[in-house]
């Protein structure tokens, strides 16, 4: 293809067409794409028709009562996120010139961050840049990484455990920016009066015969790994993602558990439990996940800076 032909196609592309194709690829229909964009279906169809008239390239084709992307449509969809991020970065730089008086950040984070890091982050960002709008959705790390990849979120706060075979920051985060910004200790939660509570630091083998209360699937996996390293297989009696419920169960003597610091900080300490460090000083890592180049968008950069400041205090 000649340089002139390439320039002509580039000139015919516009952000709205890119957004339409991206939503069709994600949702599978014109109706769902229109709804996601907040447009009517005829408006979306007209957008595609105008592009086809300008270029002679069809982006969708009919299959029965539905539609699907053509090969050309699939090519454009593959580049859609990068194109949208680049254009949003350009718009963001213009906003920076205006003193960051406008912008938005779509934030997603795991549950125990919802009651600890996230409120402080939103408050700090609002104080420094009141014109920046923040939306927030709660999700576990795999879903949070997927949200960034699908452009449903600008920034995800996630965690990972050392040696996690299902670490969502590996293959599933390929092509995204992942940066660690801190660690949080993992603590052993015991019923008040438990014999192991007499020690300042507890080796997990000392509670190997106790029933255990386990959390999310990845937290259970980490428990199994730590238990194996300590020489036992935990007898998991109860499972719940609700860390307040975990504390309540432990207080009633139903078992012991491991909880990270953010979960313990998210609610008042139950009077019936005792918290002890583990002998191996176990931790999990905290991460920020964004699209590549997203830090060039001032609102995202400001959010990252605010989070790093909040996490350091």
Short mmCIF file of C-alpha atoms in Angstrom, two decimals, residues 107-233:
data_model
loop_
_atom_site.label_atom_id
_atom_site.label_comp_id
_atom_site.label_asym_id
_atom_site.label_seq_id
_atom_site.Cartn_x
_atom_site.Cartn_y
_atom_site.Cartn_z
CA UNK A 107 -10.42 3.09 39.84
CA UNK A 108 -10.79 -0.57 40.82
CA UNK A 109 -9.34 -2.28 43.91
CA UNK A 110 -9.68 -5.37 46.09
CA UNK A 111 -12.12 -5.47 49.06
CA UNK A 112 -9.82 -4.78 52.01
CA UNK A 113 -8.41 -1.75 50.18
CA UNK A 114 -11.97 -0.42 49.85
CA UNK A 115 -12.14 0.48 53.53
CA UNK A 116 -8.52 1.59 53.95
CA UNK A 117 -6.44 2.83 51.02
CA UNK A 118 -9.25 3.82 48.65
CA UNK A 119 -11.10 6.36 50.86
CA UNK A 120 -7.83 8.07 51.80
CA UNK A 121 -6.74 8.08 48.15
CA UNK A 122 -9.98 9.63 46.88
CA UNK A 123 -9.93 12.24 49.66
CA UNK A 124 -6.29 13.16 48.96
CA UNK A 125 -6.89 13.40 45.22
CA UNK A 126 -10.02 15.49 45.77
CA UNK A 127 -8.14 17.90 48.02
CA UNK A 128 -5.29 18.35 45.54
CA UNK A 129 -7.33 18.26 42.30
CA UNK A 130 -11.04 18.88 43.00
CA UNK A 131 -11.83 18.98 39.29
CA UNK A 132 -10.84 15.35 38.76
CA UNK A 133 -13.82 12.97 38.95
CA UNK A 134 -13.19 9.50 40.40
CA UNK A 135 -15.36 6.42 39.98
CA UNK A 136 -14.69 3.25 41.95
CA UNK A 137 -15.54 -0.44 41.57
CA UNK A 138 -14.47 -3.25 43.89
CA UNK A 139 -12.94 -6.41 42.39
CA UNK A 140 -10.41 -9.09 43.18
CA UNK A 141 -7.04 -8.79 41.37
CA UNK A 142 -7.76 -11.06 38.36
CA UNK A 143 -10.97 -9.18 37.58
CA UNK A 144 -9.29 -5.83 38.24
CA UNK A 145 -6.48 -6.59 35.77
CA UNK A 146 -9.08 -7.69 33.21
CA UNK A 147 -10.93 -4.39 33.71
CA UNK A 148 -7.80 -2.39 32.85
CA UNK A 149 -7.14 -4.55 29.81
CA UNK A 150 -10.72 -4.07 28.58
CA UNK A 151 -10.54 -0.30 29.21
CA UNK A 152 -13.21 -0.45 31.90
CA UNK A 153 -10.73 0.97 34.42
CA UNK A 154 -7.75 3.34 34.25
CA UNK A 155 -5.98 2.12 37.37
CA UNK A 156 -6.23 -1.08 39.42
CA UNK A 157 -4.91 -1.63 42.93
CA UNK A 158 -4.06 -5.32 43.27
CA UNK A 159 -2.03 -7.72 45.38
CA UNK A 160 0.04 -10.85 44.90
CA UNK A 161 1.58 -13.47 47.14
CA UNK A 162 5.21 -14.68 46.83
CA UNK A 163 5.34 -17.74 44.61
CA UNK A 164 1.68 -17.43 43.63
CA UNK A 165 1.18 -19.80 40.69
CA UNK A 166 -1.97 -17.91 39.71
CA UNK A 167 -0.40 -14.45 40.04
CA UNK A 168 -2.59 -12.15 37.89
CA UNK A 169 0.40 -9.92 37.16
CA UNK A 170 2.08 -12.46 34.88
CA UNK A 171 0.55 -13.67 31.60
CA UNK A 172 -2.82 -11.98 32.11
CA UNK A 173 -1.13 -8.59 32.63
CA UNK A 174 1.15 -8.89 29.58
CA UNK A 175 1.17 -5.58 27.71
CA UNK A 176 0.08 -3.58 30.78
CA UNK A 177 2.20 -1.56 33.20
CA UNK A 178 2.53 -3.21 36.62
CA UNK A 179 4.45 -1.55 39.45
CA UNK A 180 4.81 -2.61 43.07
CA UNK A 181 4.19 0.16 45.59
CA UNK A 182 4.43 -1.61 48.93
CA UNK A 183 4.04 -4.71 51.05
CA UNK A 184 1.67 -5.61 53.86
CA UNK A 185 2.34 -8.22 56.56
CA UNK A 186 0.21 -11.33 56.88
CA UNK A 187 -0.85 -11.93 60.50
CA UNK A 188 -2.05 -15.00 62.36
CA UNK A 189 -5.48 -14.50 63.97
CA UNK A 190 -6.07 -16.59 67.12
CA UNK A 191 -8.89 -16.87 69.67
CA UNK A 192 -8.10 -15.02 72.87
CA UNK A 193 -6.69 -17.56 75.30
CA UNK A 194 -5.22 -19.81 72.58
CA UNK A 195 -1.98 -21.42 73.85
CA UNK A 196 0.00 -20.05 70.87
CA UNK A 197 -1.04 -16.49 71.80
CA UNK A 198 1.49 -16.60 74.64
CA UNK A 199 4.26 -16.24 72.04
CA UNK A 200 5.14 -12.87 70.49
CA UNK A 201 5.77 -14.59 67.14
CA UNK A 202 4.10 -17.85 66.08
CA UNK A 203 5.40 -20.58 63.78
CA UNK A 204 2.48 -21.92 61.77
CA UNK A 205 3.41 -25.48 62.70
CA UNK A 206 2.28 -24.62 66.25
CA UNK A 207 -1.31 -24.32 65.00
CA UNK A 208 -1.13 -27.04 62.36
CA UNK A 209 -3.73 -29.20 64.13
CA UNK A 210 -6.26 -26.36 64.52
CA UNK A 211 -9.23 -25.97 62.18
CA UNK A 212 -8.69 -23.09 59.71
CA UNK A 213 -10.91 -20.38 58.31
CA UNK A 214 -9.90 -19.57 54.74
CA UNK A 215 -10.65 -16.59 52.49
CA UNK A 216 -10.65 -15.93 48.74
CA UNK A 217 -9.38 -18.66 46.36
CA UNK A 218 -5.93 -17.05 46.00
CA UNK A 219 -5.73 -16.51 49.78
CA UNK A 220 -6.58 -20.19 50.30
CA UNK A 221 -3.87 -21.14 47.84
CA UNK A 222 -1.35 -19.07 49.77
CA UNK A 223 -2.46 -20.69 53.04
CA UNK A 224 -1.83 -24.12 51.53
CA UNK A 225 1.66 -23.07 50.40
CA UNK A 226 2.58 -21.62 53.81
CA UNK A 227 1.22 -24.69 55.58
CA UNK A 228 3.19 -27.03 53.30
CA UNK A 229 6.36 -25.06 54.06
CA UNK A 230 5.61 -25.47 57.78
CA UNK A 231 5.09 -29.22 57.37
CA UNK A 232 1.32 -29.69 57.61
CA UNK A 233 -1.88 -29.70 55.57
#
